[in-house]
Amino acid sequence: MHRLKLSIHEFFYTLLAFPRAWRFMRNHRLWEGLRQYGWVARTLVVIGVLGAAYVIFEAVDWYGSHADAPLSAMMSSESLLVQWFTELTESLSEGLLNWVTLVLLEVVIYHFMRKTLQIILKKDVENAHTFKPFLNAQIRMIIVSVIALTVEAVILNVTEAIYGGWLFWIFSLFIRSTMLGYVIADNYNEQFDLSIDQSRRNLYRGHIGICFGLGLPLLLMLKIPLFGTILGPLVTSVTAAIVLREKSDLHIIGYQMNEEERATAEKKAAKKVSKRKRKVT
């Protein structure tokens, strides 16, 4: 019961922190410094060239299929602009463009999280603007996202098979939101060198309410095309940094292992020592 009360408290506390995070972003101008990621600009150029090539290809293909009456076709529901807009909105939620958007936003999410911690904790990462730290963060985000999506699919499929009424819709909203919040909160734990398993255990033990509080607004913002898709993950990452800094002692005492984890770590350490002794002898 105590854990449930704590989760409810953290959920509402996190929701109320979003306005603070927005003001924090604006007052500290967190977007400044993005130019130091020079390799990002080169990536954007490549994507822009590919996008331009796609537009030209689609225009040629459309003109070929409407060569008899191009002017009248431009005013109909088969208009090239209508076709592009339809494909864009569909892609933002379920296609290739969504993945491209997430990959590009990881640069900004990575920067916003690091910048926030640099301000509130005086914590900085050496050479954080280089490609390797970002690549490691991107790989980790992909792995964590796959884990979250797999767990979400298994839980919802099993639950729906048992009961698919209106209660399932509420439960589904909770699971989807919590998994989204977990992915964002893992970015915070990553800054303190927690492994993926340690991060998962840390959030599951005491911060389910924060994950839900982060994920629910993010889920709603992602429903808004373009504006919400871009702004949602950014303000959510800043909120995660602020709330977890206030509600977690990770930045003070670090990750605390339980007895089982400590025993496993001691066994691994003993194996490493024995291997070193064998190499010496």
C-alpha atoms as an extended CHARMM CRD file, in Angstrom:
* protein
*
       281  EXT
         1         1  MET       CA              0.0000000000        0.0000000000        0.0000000000  PROA      1               0.0000000000
         2         2  HSD       CA              2.8790000000        2.3700000000        0.8160000000  PROA      2               0.0000000000
         3         3  ARG       CA              4.4100000000        1.7410000000       -2.5970000000  PROA      3               0.0000000000
         4         4  LEU       CA              1.0760000000        2.4830000000       -4.2950000000  PROA      4               0.0000000000
         5         5  LYS       CA              0.7070000000        5.7720000000       -2.4090000000  PROA      5               0.0000000000
         6         6  LEU       CA              4.2760000000        6.7020000000       -3.2910000000  PROA      6               0.0000000000
         7         7  SER       CA              3.6620000000        5.9480000000       -6.9840000000  PROA      7               0.0000000000
         8         8  ILE       CA              0.4850000000        8.0630000000       -7.0250000000  PROA      8               0.0000000000
         9         9  HSD       CA              2.3470000000       10.9410000000       -5.3640000000  PROA      9               0.0000000000
        10        10  GLU       CA              5.2390000000       10.7040000000       -7.8480000000  PROA      10              0.0000000000
        11        11  PHE       CA              2.7940000000       10.5490000000      -10.7700000000  PROA      11              0.0000000000
        12        12  PHE       CA              1.1060000000       13.8530000000       -9.9030000000  PROA      12              0.0000000000
        13        13  TYR       CA              4.4260000000       15.4050000000       -8.8730000000  PROA      13              0.0000000000
        14        14  THR       CA              5.8230000000       14.5850000000      -12.3240000000  PROA      14              0.0000000000
        15        15  LEU       CA              2.7800000000       15.9790000000      -14.1340000000  PROA      15              0.0000000000
        16        16  LEU       CA              3.1010000000       19.2620000000      -12.2290000000  PROA      16              0.0000000000
        17        17  ALA       CA              6.8030000000       19.4430000000      -13.1360000000  PROA      17              0.0000000000
        18        18  PHE       CA              6.1570000000       19.8220000000      -16.8810000000  PROA      18              0.0000000000
        19        19  PRO       CA              5.4630000000       23.5940000000      -16.6810000000  PROA      19              0.0000000000
        20        20  ARG       CA              8.6830000000       23.9770000000      -14.6610000000  PROA      20              0.0000000000
        21        21  ALA       CA             10.5920000000       22.0350000000      -17.2960000000  PROA      21              0.0000000000
        22        22  TRP       CA              9.2110000000       24.2690000000      -20.0470000000  PROA      22              0.0000000000
        23        23  ARG       CA             10.2940000000       27.4010000000      -18.1730000000  PROA      23              0.0000000000
        24        24  PHE       CA             13.6850000000       25.8090000000      -17.4840000000  PROA      24              0.0000000000
        25        25  MET       CA             14.1740000000       25.1160000000      -21.2050000000  PROA      25              0.0000000000
        26        26  ARG       CA             13.2580000000       28.6690000000      -22.1010000000  PROA      26              0.0000000000
        27        27  ASN       CA             15.1710000000       30.4590000000      -19.3310000000  PROA      27              0.0000000000
        28        28  HSD       CA             18.3910000000       28.4870000000      -19.7840000000  PROA      28              0.0000000000
        29        29  ARG       CA             18.1270000000       28.3560000000      -23.5800000000  PROA      29              0.0000000000
        30        30  LEU       CA             18.9650000000       24.6710000000      -23.7150000000  PROA      30              0.0000000000
        31        31  TRP       CA             18.9900000000       24.6750000000      -27.4970000000  PROA      31              0.0000000000
        32        32  GLU       CA             22.2060000000       26.6820000000      -27.4740000000  PROA      32              0.0000000000
        33        33  GLY       CA             25.2850000000       24.5880000000      -28.1130000000  PROA      33              0.0000000000
        34        34  LEU       CA             23.7060000000       22.2650000000      -30.6720000000  PROA      34              0.0000000000
        35        35  ARG       CA             26.0950000000       23.6170000000      -33.3080000000  PROA      35              0.0000000000
        36        36  GLN       CA             28.9780000000       21.8090000000      -31.6420000000  PROA      36              0.0000000000
        37        37  TYR       CA             27.5670000000       18.5790000000      -33.0500000000  PROA      37              0.0000000000
        38        38  GLY       CA             29.0910000000       19.2600000000      -36.4700000000  PROA      38              0.0000000000
        39        39  TRP       CA             28.5500000000       15.6980000000      -37.6430000000  PROA      39              0.0000000000
        40        40  VAL       CA             24.7940000000       16.2100000000      -37.1020000000  PROA      40              0.0000000000
        41        41  ALA       CA             24.7510000000       18.9320000000      -39.7430000000  PROA      41              0.0000000000
        42        42  ARG       CA             26.4090000000       16.5760000000      -42.2160000000  PROA      42              0.0000000000
        43        43  THR       CA             23.8100000000       13.9180000000      -41.4280000000  PROA      43              0.0000000000
        44        44  LEU       CA             21.0070000000       16.4090000000      -42.0090000000  PROA      44              0.0000000000
        45        45  VAL       CA             22.5110000000       17.3310000000      -45.3820000000  PROA      45              0.0000000000
        46        46  VAL       CA             22.5410000000       13.6720000000      -46.4470000000  PROA      46              0.0000000000
        47        47  ILE       CA             18.9420000000       13.1940000000      -45.3240000000  PROA      47              0.0000000000
        48        48  GLY       CA             17.9660000000       16.4210000000      -47.1210000000  PROA      48              0.0000000000
        49        49  VAL       CA             19.5140000000       15.1830000000      -50.3690000000  PROA      49              0.0000000000
        50        50  LEU       CA             17.7070000000       11.8460000000      -50.0610000000  PROA      50              0.0000000000
        51        51  GLY       CA             14.4650000000       13.6860000000      -49.2780000000  PROA      51              0.0000000000
        52        52  ALA       CA             14.8760000000       15.9230000000      -52.3140000000  PROA      52              0.0000000000
        53        53  ALA       CA             15.5450000000       12.9050000000      -54.5260000000  PROA      53              0.0000000000
        54        54  TYR       CA             12.3810000000       11.2680000000      -53.1740000000  PROA      54              0.0000000000
        55        55  VAL       CA             10.3180000000       14.3940000000      -53.9060000000  PROA      55              0.0000000000
        56        56  ILE       CA             11.6420000000       14.5890000000      -57.4770000000  PROA      56              0.0000000000
        57        57  PHE       CA             10.9470000000       10.8910000000      -58.0630000000  PROA      57              0.0000000000
        58        58  GLU       CA              7.3950000000       11.2000000000      -56.7230000000  PROA      58              0.0000000000
        59        59  ALA       CA              6.7530000000       14.3130000000      -58.8340000000  PROA      59              0.0000000000
        60        60  VAL       CA              7.9270000000       12.6020000000      -62.0390000000  PROA      60              0.0000000000
        61        61  ASP       CA              5.8770000000        9.5040000000      -61.2430000000  PROA      61              0.0000000000
        62        62  TRP       CA              2.7530000000       11.5760000000      -60.4730000000  PROA      62              0.0000000000
        63        63  TYR       CA              3.1100000000       13.6690000000      -63.6530000000  PROA      63              0.0000000000
        64        64  GLY       CA              3.4980000000       10.5180000000      -65.7320000000  PROA      64              0.0000000000
        65        65  SER       CA              0.2320000000        9.0960000000      -64.3630000000  PROA      65              0.0000000000
        66        66  HSD       CA             -1.6460000000       12.4080000000      -64.9240000000  PROA      66              0.0000000000
        67        67  ALA       CA             -0.0350000000       13.5640000000      -68.1710000000  PROA      67              0.0000000000
        68        68  ASP       CA             -3.4050000000       13.8840000000      -69.9480000000  PROA      68              0.0000000000
        69        69  ALA       CA             -4.8480000000       16.4960000000      -67.5480000000  PROA      69              0.0000000000
        70        70  PRO       CA             -2.2320000000       17.7210000000      -65.0490000000  PROA      70              0.0000000000
        71        71  LEU       CA             -4.0170000000       21.0100000000      -64.2000000000  PROA      71              0.0000000000
        72        72  SER       CA             -7.3240000000       19.3940000000      -63.3150000000  PROA      72              0.0000000000
        73        73  ALA       CA             -5.5400000000       16.6930000000      -61.3570000000  PROA      73              0.0000000000
        74        74  MET       CA             -3.7740000000       19.3500000000      -59.2600000000  PROA      74              0.0000000000
        75        75  MET       CA             -7.1860000000       20.5520000000      -58.0360000000  PROA      75              0.0000000000
        76        76  SER       CA             -8.5610000000       17.0940000000      -57.2600000000  PROA      76              0.0000000000
        77        77  SER       CA             -8.1640000000       14.7480000000      -54.3090000000  PROA      77              0.0000000000
        78        78  GLU       CA             -5.3480000000       13.0710000000      -56.2520000000  PROA      78              0.0000000000
        79        79  SER       CA             -3.2390000000       16.2380000000      -56.0510000000  PROA      79              0.0000000000
        80        80  LEU       CA              0.4700000000       15.7150000000      -55.5840000000  PROA      80              0.0000000000
        81        81  LEU       CA              0.4490000000       18.0020000000      -52.5360000000  PROA      81              0.0000000000
        82        82  VAL       CA             -2.4250000000       16.0570000000      -50.9980000000  PROA      82              0.0000000000
        83        83  GLN       CA             -0.5570000000       12.8200000000      -51.6880000000  PROA      83              0.0000000000
        84        84  TRP       CA              2.6040000000       14.1320000000      -50.0250000000  PROA      84              0.0000000000
        85        85  PHE       CA              0.7130000000       15.4370000000      -46.9820000000  PROA      85              0.0000000000
        86        86  THR       CA             -1.1030000000       12.1120000000      -46.5440000000  PROA      86              0.0000000000
        87        87  GLU       CA              2.1190000000       10.1380000000      -46.7650000000  PROA      87              0.0000000000
        88        88  LEU       CA              3.8070000000       12.5290000000      -44.3360000000  PROA      88              0.0000000000
        89        89  THR       CA              1.1590000000       12.2520000000      -41.6200000000  PROA      89              0.0000000000
        90        90  GLU       CA              1.0540000000        8.4590000000      -41.9800000000  PROA      90              0.0000000000
        91        91  SER       CA              4.8350000000        8.1940000000      -41.8280000000  PROA      91              0.0000000000
        92        92  LEU       CA              5.0740000000       10.3410000000      -38.7060000000  PROA      92              0.0000000000
        93        93  SER       CA              3.1710000000        7.7150000000      -36.7400000000  PROA      93              0.0000000000
        94        94  GLU       CA              4.0630000000        4.4160000000      -38.3350000000  PROA      94              0.0000000000
        95        95  GLY       CA              6.5940000000        4.6380000000      -41.1700000000  PROA      95              0.0000000000
        96        96  LEU       CA             10.1900000000        5.3210000000      -42.0480000000  PROA      96              0.0000000000
        97        97  LEU       CA              9.9070000000        9.0570000000      -41.3720000000  PROA      97              0.0000000000
        98        98  ASN       CA              9.0280000000        8.3140000000      -37.7590000000  PROA      98              0.0000000000
        99        99  TRP       CA             12.2980000000        6.4220000000      -37.2840000000  PROA      99              0.0000000000
       100       100  VAL       CA             14.2430000000        9.1890000000      -39.0410000000  PROA      100             0.0000000000
       101       101  THR       CA             12.5990000000       11.7350000000      -36.7260000000  PROA      101             0.0000000000
       102       102  LEU       CA             13.4750000000        9.7120000000      -33.6230000000  PROA      102             0.0000000000
       103       103  VAL       CA             17.0830000000        9.2460000000      -34.7530000000  PROA      103             0.0000000000
       104       104  LEU       CA             17.4630000000       12.9760000000      -35.3580000000  PROA      104             0.0000000000
       105       105  LEU       CA             15.7240000000       13.8430000000      -32.0950000000  PROA      105             0.0000000000
       106       106  GLU       CA             18.0760000000       11.5810000000      -30.1570000000  PROA      106             0.0000000000
       107       107  VAL       CA             20.7700000000       14.1670000000      -30.8360000000  PROA      107             0.0000000000
       108       108  VAL       CA             18.6280000000       16.8720000000      -29.2250000000  PROA      108             0.0000000000
       109       109  ILE       CA             17.3440000000       14.6380000000      -26.4010000000  PROA      109             0.0000000000
       110       110  TYR       CA             20.9340000000       13.6710000000      -25.6320000000  PROA      110             0.0000000000
       111       111  HSD       CA             21.9620000000       17.3380000000      -25.6290000000  PROA      111             0.0000000000
       112       112  PHE       CA             18.9850000000       18.5470000000      -23.5550000000  PROA      112             0.0000000000
       113       113  MET       CA             19.4760000000       15.8590000000      -20.9000000000  PROA      113             0.0000000000
       114       114  ARG       CA             23.2120000000       16.5280000000      -20.6420000000  PROA      114             0.0000000000
       115       115  LYS       CA             22.6970000000       20.3020000000      -20.5840000000  PROA      115             0.0000000000
       116       116  THR       CA             20.0460000000       20.0650000000      -17.8500000000  PROA      116             0.0000000000
       117       117  LEU       CA             22.2820000000       17.9380000000      -15.6210000000  PROA      117             0.0000000000
       118       118  GLN       CA             25.1730000000       20.2670000000      -16.2940000000  PROA      118             0.0000000000
       119       119  ILE       CA             23.1030000000       23.1470000000      -14.8980000000  PROA      119             0.0000000000
       120       120  ILE       CA             21.3560000000       21.5240000000      -11.9310000000  PROA      120             0.0000000000
       121       121  LEU       CA             24.1560000000       19.1600000000      -10.8380000000  PROA      121             0.0000000000
       122       122  LYS       CA             27.2430000000       20.7890000000      -12.3200000000  PROA      122             0.0000000000
       123       123  LYS       CA             27.7380000000       17.4610000000      -14.0680000000  PROA      123             0.0000000000
       124       124  ASP       CA             29.5610000000       17.4250000000      -17.3860000000  PROA      124             0.0000000000
       125       125  VAL       CA             30.7240000000       14.6790000000      -19.7210000000  PROA      125             0.0000000000
       126       126  GLU       CA             34.1010000000       15.0090000000      -21.3770000000  PROA      126             0.0000000000
       127       127  ASN       CA             33.9470000000       15.0360000000      -25.1980000000  PROA      127             0.0000000000
       128       128  ALA       CA             30.1730000000       14.5190000000      -25.0200000000  PROA      128             0.0000000000
       129       129  HSD       CA             29.7080000000       16.3990000000      -28.3050000000  PROA      129             0.0000000000
       130       130  THR       CA             31.7570000000       13.8450000000      -30.2600000000  PROA      130             0.0000000000
       131       131  PHE       CA             30.2230000000       11.0330000000      -32.2660000000  PROA      131             0.0000000000
       132       132  LYS       CA             31.1190000000        8.0330000000      -30.0720000000  PROA      132             0.0000000000
       133       133  PRO       CA             29.1740000000        9.0400000000      -26.8910000000  PROA      133             0.0000000000
       134       134  PHE       CA             26.1180000000        9.8310000000      -28.9970000000  PROA      134             0.0000000000
       135       135  LEU       CA             26.4440000000        6.5460000000      -30.8940000000  PROA      135             0.0000000000
       136       136  ASN       CA             26.5550000000        4.6310000000      -27.6130000000  PROA      136             0.0000000000
       137       137  ALA       CA             23.4690000000        6.5360000000      -26.4070000000  PROA      137             0.0000000000
       138       138  GLN       CA             21.6590000000        5.8190000000      -29.6710000000  PROA      138             0.0000000000
       139       139  ILE       CA             22.4340000000        2.0940000000      -29.5370000000  PROA      139             0.0000000000
       140       140  ARG       CA             21.2680000000        1.9630000000      -25.9310000000  PROA      140             0.0000000000
       141       141  MET       CA             18.0200000000        3.7880000000      -26.7810000000  PROA      141             0.0000000000
       142       142  ILE       CA             17.2930000000        1.2900000000      -29.5620000000  PROA      142             0.0000000000
       143       143  ILE       CA             17.9020000000       -1.6660000000      -27.2050000000  PROA      143             0.0000000000
       144       144  VAL       CA             15.7930000000       -0.1490000000      -24.4060000000  PROA      144             0.0000000000
       145       145  SER       CA             12.9970000000        0.7010000000      -26.8670000000  PROA      145             0.0000000000
       146       146  VAL       CA             12.9310000000       -2.8580000000      -28.2100000000  PROA      146             0.0000000000
       147       147  ILE       CA             12.7430000000       -4.2280000000      -24.6590000000  PROA      147             0.0000000000
       148       148  ALA       CA              9.9450000000       -1.8080000000      -23.7320000000  PROA      148             0.0000000000
       149       149  LEU       CA              7.9370000000       -2.5580000000      -26.8710000000  PROA      149             0.0000000000
       150       150  THR       CA              8.3270000000       -6.3120000000      -26.3680000000  PROA      150             0.0000000000
       151       151  VAL       CA              7.2080000000       -6.1750000000      -22.7380000000  PROA      151             0.0000000000
       152       152  GLU       CA              4.3060000000       -3.8910000000      -23.6850000000  PROA      152             0.0000000000
       153       153  ALA       CA              3.1510000000       -6.2150000000      -26.4780000000  PROA      153             0.0000000000
       154       154  VAL       CA              3.3150000000       -9.3340000000      -24.2920000000  PROA      154             0.0000000000
       155       155  ILE       CA              1.4590000000       -7.7470000000      -21.3630000000  PROA      155             0.0000000000
       156       156  LEU       CA             -1.2760000000       -6.1810000000      -23.5160000000  PROA      156             0.0000000000
       157       157  ASN       CA             -1.8240000000       -9.2750000000      -25.6720000000  PROA      157             0.0000000000
       158       158  VAL       CA             -2.1700000000      -11.5380000000      -22.6370000000  PROA      158             0.0000000000
       159       159  THR       CA             -4.4300000000       -9.0490000000      -20.8360000000  PROA      159             0.0000000000
       160       160  GLU       CA             -6.6500000000       -8.4950000000      -23.8650000000  PROA      160             0.0000000000
       161       161  ALA       CA             -7.1020000000      -12.2470000000      -24.2590000000  PROA      161             0.0000000000
       162       162  ILE       CA             -8.3810000000      -12.4090000000      -20.6800000000  PROA      162             0.0000000000
       163       163  TYR       CA            -10.5140000000       -9.2690000000      -20.6960000000  PROA      163             0.0000000000
       164       164  GLY       CA            -10.9740000000       -6.7900000000      -23.5460000000  PROA      164             0.0000000000
       165       165  GLY       CA            -13.4880000000       -4.3640000000      -22.0770000000  PROA      165             0.0000000000
       166       166  TRP       CA            -13.1550000000       -0.7170000000      -21.0690000000  PROA      166             0.0000000000
       167       167  LEU       CA            -10.9150000000       -1.6450000000      -18.1430000000  PROA      167             0.0000000000
       168       168  PHE       CA             -8.4210000000       -2.9860000000      -20.6550000000  PROA      168             0.0000000000
       169       169  TRP       CA             -8.3360000000        0.4150000000      -22.3740000000  PROA      169             0.0000000000
       170       170  ILE       CA             -7.3830000000        2.0870000000      -19.0710000000  PROA      170             0.0000000000
       171       171  PHE       CA             -4.7920000000       -0.6000000000      -18.3420000000  PROA      171             0.0000000000
       172       172  SER       CA             -3.4460000000       -0.2790000000      -21.8850000000  PROA      172             0.0000000000
       173       173  LEU       CA             -3.0430000000        3.4850000000      -21.4430000000  PROA      173             0.0000000000
       174       174  PHE       CA             -1.1200000000        2.8980000000      -18.2160000000  PROA      174             0.0000000000
       175       175  ILE       CA              1.2380000000        0.3130000000      -19.7530000000  PROA      175             0.0000000000
       176       176  ARG       CA              1.9230000000        2.2980000000      -22.9180000000  PROA      176             0.0000000000
       177       177  SER       CA              2.5560000000        5.4920000000      -20.9780000000  PROA      177             0.0000000000
       178       178  THR       CA              4.7850000000        3.7860000000      -18.4240000000  PROA      178             0.0000000000
       179       179  MET       CA              6.9060000000        2.1530000000      -21.1180000000  PROA      179             0.0000000000
       180       180  LEU       CA              7.3660000000        5.4800000000      -22.9010000000  PROA      180             0.0000000000
       181       181  GLY       CA              8.3460000000        7.1280000000      -19.6240000000  PROA      181             0.0000000000
       182       182  TYR       CA             10.7490000000        4.2840000000      -18.8680000000  PROA      182             0.0000000000
       183       183  VAL       CA             12.6110000000        4.8540000000      -22.1310000000  PROA      183             0.0000000000
       184       184  ILE       CA             13.0240000000        8.5670000000      -21.3410000000  PROA      184             0.0000000000
       185       185  ALA       CA             13.9650000000        7.9670000000      -17.6860000000  PROA      185             0.0000000000
       186       186  ASP       CA             16.6190000000        5.4680000000      -18.7540000000  PROA      186             0.0000000000
       187       187  ASN       CA             18.4420000000        8.3760000000      -20.4110000000  PROA      187             0.0000000000
       188       188  TYR       CA             18.8420000000        9.9130000000      -16.9400000000  PROA      188             0.0000000000
       189       189  ASN       CA             20.1610000000        6.6870000000      -15.4010000000  PROA      189             0.0000000000
       190       190  GLU       CA             22.5650000000        6.2990000000      -18.3010000000  PROA      190             0.0000000000
       191       191  GLN       CA             24.2530000000        9.5620000000      -17.2760000000  PROA      191             0.0000000000
       192       192  PHE       CA             25.2660000000        7.8520000000      -14.0040000000  PROA      192             0.0000000000
       193       193  ASP       CA             26.7280000000        4.7750000000      -15.7340000000  PROA      193             0.0000000000
       194       194  LEU       CA             23.9580000000        2.3410000000      -14.8460000000  PROA      194             0.0000000000
       195       195  SER       CA             23.6550000000       -0.6710000000      -17.1020000000  PROA      195             0.0000000000
       196       196  ILE       CA             20.3440000000       -1.3650000000      -18.8160000000  PROA      196             0.0000000000
       197       197  ASP       CA             19.4530000000       -4.0350000000      -16.2290000000  PROA      197             0.0000000000
       198       198  GLN       CA             20.4230000000       -1.7900000000      -13.3160000000  PROA      198             0.0000000000
       199       199  SER       CA             18.3950000000        1.0680000000      -14.7650000000  PROA      199             0.0000000000
       200       200  ARG       CA             15.3620000000       -1.1560000000      -15.2140000000  PROA      200             0.0000000000
       201       201  ARG       CA             15.5780000000       -2.4330000000      -11.6170000000  PROA      201             0.0000000000
       202       202  ASN       CA             16.1180000000        1.0730000000      -10.2650000000  PROA      202             0.0000000000
       203       203  LEU       CA             13.0250000000        2.4440000000      -12.0080000000  PROA      203             0.0000000000
       204       204  TYR       CA             10.8670000000       -0.5990000000      -11.2480000000  PROA      204             0.0000000000
       205       205  ARG       CA             11.6890000000       -0.5900000000       -7.5420000000  PROA      205             0.0000000000
       206       206  GLY       CA             10.8270000000        2.9850000000       -6.7520000000  PROA      206             0.0000000000
       207       207  HSD       CA              9.8740000000        5.1380000000       -9.7180000000  PROA      207             0.0000000000
       208       208  ILE       CA              6.9460000000        3.5550000000      -11.5730000000  PROA      208             0.0000000000
       209       209  GLY       CA              4.8650000000        6.6520000000      -10.8110000000  PROA      209             0.0000000000
       210       210  ILE       CA              7.5020000000        8.9010000000      -12.3880000000  PROA      210             0.0000000000
       211       211  CYS       CA              7.6270000000        6.7390000000      -15.5210000000  PROA      211             0.0000000000
       212       212  PHE       CA              3.8410000000        6.9160000000      -15.8210000000  PROA      212             0.0000000000
       213       213  GLY       CA              3.8900000000       10.6630000000      -15.1970000000  PROA      213             0.0000000000
       214       214  LEU       CA              6.5070000000       11.1640000000      -17.9050000000  PROA      214             0.0000000000
       215       215  GLY       CA              4.8940000000        8.8470000000      -20.4230000000  PROA      215             0.0000000000
       216       216  LEU       CA              1.2610000000        9.9790000000      -20.2940000000  PROA      216             0.0000000000
       217       217  PRO       CA              1.8660000000       13.5900000000      -21.4330000000  PROA      217             0.0000000000
       218       218  LEU       CA              4.4220000000       12.3560000000      -23.9600000000  PROA      218             0.0000000000
       219       219  LEU       CA              1.9050000000        9.8900000000      -25.3920000000  PROA      219             0.0000000000
       220       220  LEU       CA             -0.6400000000       12.6870000000      -25.7800000000  PROA      220             0.0000000000
       221       221  MET       CA              1.8790000000       15.1170000000      -27.2940000000  PROA      221             0.0000000000
       222       222  LEU       CA              2.9920000000       12.5440000000      -29.8510000000  PROA      222             0.0000000000
       223       223  LYS       CA             -0.5750000000       12.5550000000      -31.1790000000  PROA      223             0.0000000000
       224       224  ILE       CA              0.0040000000       16.1190000000      -32.3970000000  PROA      224             0.0000000000
       225       225  PRO       CA              1.6970000000       15.8940000000      -35.8250000000  PROA      225             0.0000000000
       226       226  LEU       CA              5.1180000000       17.4990000000      -36.2080000000  PROA      226             0.0000000000
       227       227  PHE       CA              4.9210000000       20.0250000000      -33.3280000000  PROA      227             0.0000000000
       228       228  GLY       CA              4.1600000000       17.4430000000      -30.6420000000  PROA      228             0.0000000000
       229       229  THR       CA              6.4240000000       14.8490000000      -32.2280000000  PROA      229             0.0000000000
       230       230  ILE       CA              9.4250000000       17.1770000000      -31.9770000000  PROA      230             0.0000000000
       231       231  LEU       CA              8.6750000000       19.1140000000      -28.7830000000  PROA      231             0.0000000000
       232       232  GLY       CA              7.2230000000       16.2450000000      -26.7330000000  PROA      232             0.0000000000
       233       233  PRO       CA             10.3910000000       14.1640000000      -26.2360000000  PROA      233             0.0000000000
       234       234  LEU       CA             12.4540000000       17.2950000000      -25.5030000000  PROA      234             0.0000000000
       235       235  VAL       CA             10.3270000000       18.7440000000      -22.7030000000  PROA      235             0.0000000000
       236       236  THR       CA              9.8090000000       15.2210000000      -21.3320000000  PROA      236             0.0000000000
       237       237  SER       CA             13.5690000000       14.6030000000      -21.1400000000  PROA      237             0.0000000000
       238       238  VAL       CA             14.0670000000       17.8730000000      -19.2310000000  PROA      238             0.0000000000
       239       239  THR       CA             11.1920000000       16.9620000000      -16.8970000000  PROA      239             0.0000000000
       240       240  ALA       CA             12.7840000000       13.5490000000      -16.2900000000  PROA      240             0.0000000000
       241       241  ALA       CA             16.1050000000       15.1470000000      -15.3480000000  PROA      241             0.0000000000
       242       242  ILE       CA             14.4580000000       17.6060000000      -12.9330000000  PROA      242             0.0000000000
       243       243  VAL       CA             12.1040000000       15.1120000000      -11.2450000000  PROA      243             0.0000000000
       244       244  LEU       CA             14.5740000000       12.2310000000      -10.9330000000  PROA      244             0.0000000000
       245       245  ARG       CA             17.1660000000       14.5920000000       -9.5050000000  PROA      245             0.0000000000
       246       246  GLU       CA             14.6400000000       15.6310000000       -6.8290000000  PROA      246             0.0000000000
       247       247  LYS       CA             13.1080000000       12.2030000000       -6.1420000000  PROA      247             0.0000000000
       248       248  SER       CA             16.0930000000        9.9020000000       -6.6770000000  PROA      248             0.0000000000
       249       249  ASP       CA             19.3360000000        9.7570000000       -4.6730000000  PROA      249             0.0000000000
       250       250  LEU       CA             21.2410000000        8.3140000000       -7.6120000000  PROA      250             0.0000000000
       251       251  HSD       CA             23.3420000000       11.4580000000       -7.9650000000  PROA      251             0.0000000000
       252       252  ILE       CA             24.2830000000       11.2840000000       -4.2680000000  PROA      252             0.0000000000
       253       253  ILE       CA             24.9870000000        7.6400000000       -3.3990000000  PROA      253             0.0000000000
       254       254  GLY       CA             24.8290000000        5.9650000000       -6.8050000000  PROA      254             0.0000000000
       255       255  TYR       CA             23.1530000000        2.6600000000       -7.6140000000  PROA      255             0.0000000000
       256       256  GLN       CA             22.5950000000        0.3920000000       -4.5970000000  PROA      256             0.0000000000
       257       257  MET       CA             22.7190000000       -3.3430000000       -5.2560000000  PROA      257             0.0000000000
       258       258  ASN       CA             20.5020000000       -5.7680000000       -3.3820000000  PROA      258             0.0000000000
       259       259  GLU       CA             21.9230000000       -8.9370000000       -1.8150000000  PROA      259             0.0000000000
       260       260  GLU       CA             21.3600000000      -11.0820000000       -4.8970000000  PROA      260             0.0000000000
       261       261  GLU       CA             23.0130000000       -8.5570000000       -7.2010000000  PROA      261             0.0000000000
       262       262  ARG       CA             25.9140000000       -8.1160000000       -4.7860000000  PROA      262             0.0000000000
       263       263  ALA       CA             26.4820000000      -11.8740000000       -4.6340000000  PROA      263             0.0000000000
       264       264  THR       CA             26.4370000000      -12.1060000000       -8.4380000000  PROA      264             0.0000000000
       265       265  ALA       CA             28.8800000000       -9.2080000000       -8.7190000000  PROA      265             0.0000000000
       266       266  GLU       CA             31.2220000000      -10.8290000000       -6.1830000000  PROA      266             0.0000000000
       267       267  LYS       CA             31.1700000000      -14.1000000000       -8.1350000000  PROA      267             0.0000000000
       268       268  LYS       CA             32.0430000000      -12.2770000000      -11.3680000000  PROA      268             0.0000000000
       269       269  ALA       CA             34.8460000000      -10.4130000000       -9.6170000000  PROA      269             0.0000000000
       270       270  ALA       CA             36.2050000000      -13.6700000000       -8.1830000000  PROA      270             0.0000000000
       271       271  LYS       CA             36.1830000000      -15.2630000000      -11.6550000000  PROA      271             0.0000000000
       272       272  LYS       CA             38.1360000000      -12.3130000000      -13.0740000000  PROA      272             0.0000000000
       273       273  VAL       CA             40.7230000000      -12.6090000000      -10.3000000000  PROA      273             0.0000000000
       274       274  SER       CA             41.1300000000      -16.3440000000      -10.9080000000  PROA      274             0.0000000000
       275       275  LYS       CA             41.5690000000      -15.7750000000      -14.6530000000  PROA      275             0.0000000000
       276       276  ARG       CA             44.2730000000      -13.1970000000      -14.0000000000  PROA      276             0.0000000000
       277       277  LYS       CA             46.0940000000      -15.6120000000      -11.6690000000  PROA      277             0.0000000000
       278       278  ARG       CA             46.0010000000      -18.3270000000      -14.3310000000  PROA      278             0.0000000000
       279       279  LYS       CA             47.4730000000      -15.9720000000      -16.9130000000  PROA      279             0.0000000000
       280       280  VAL       CA             50.2910000000      -15.0240000000      -14.5040000000  PROA      280             0.0000000000
       281       281  THR       CA             51.1260000000      -18.6490000000      -13.7210000000  PROA      281             0.0000000000
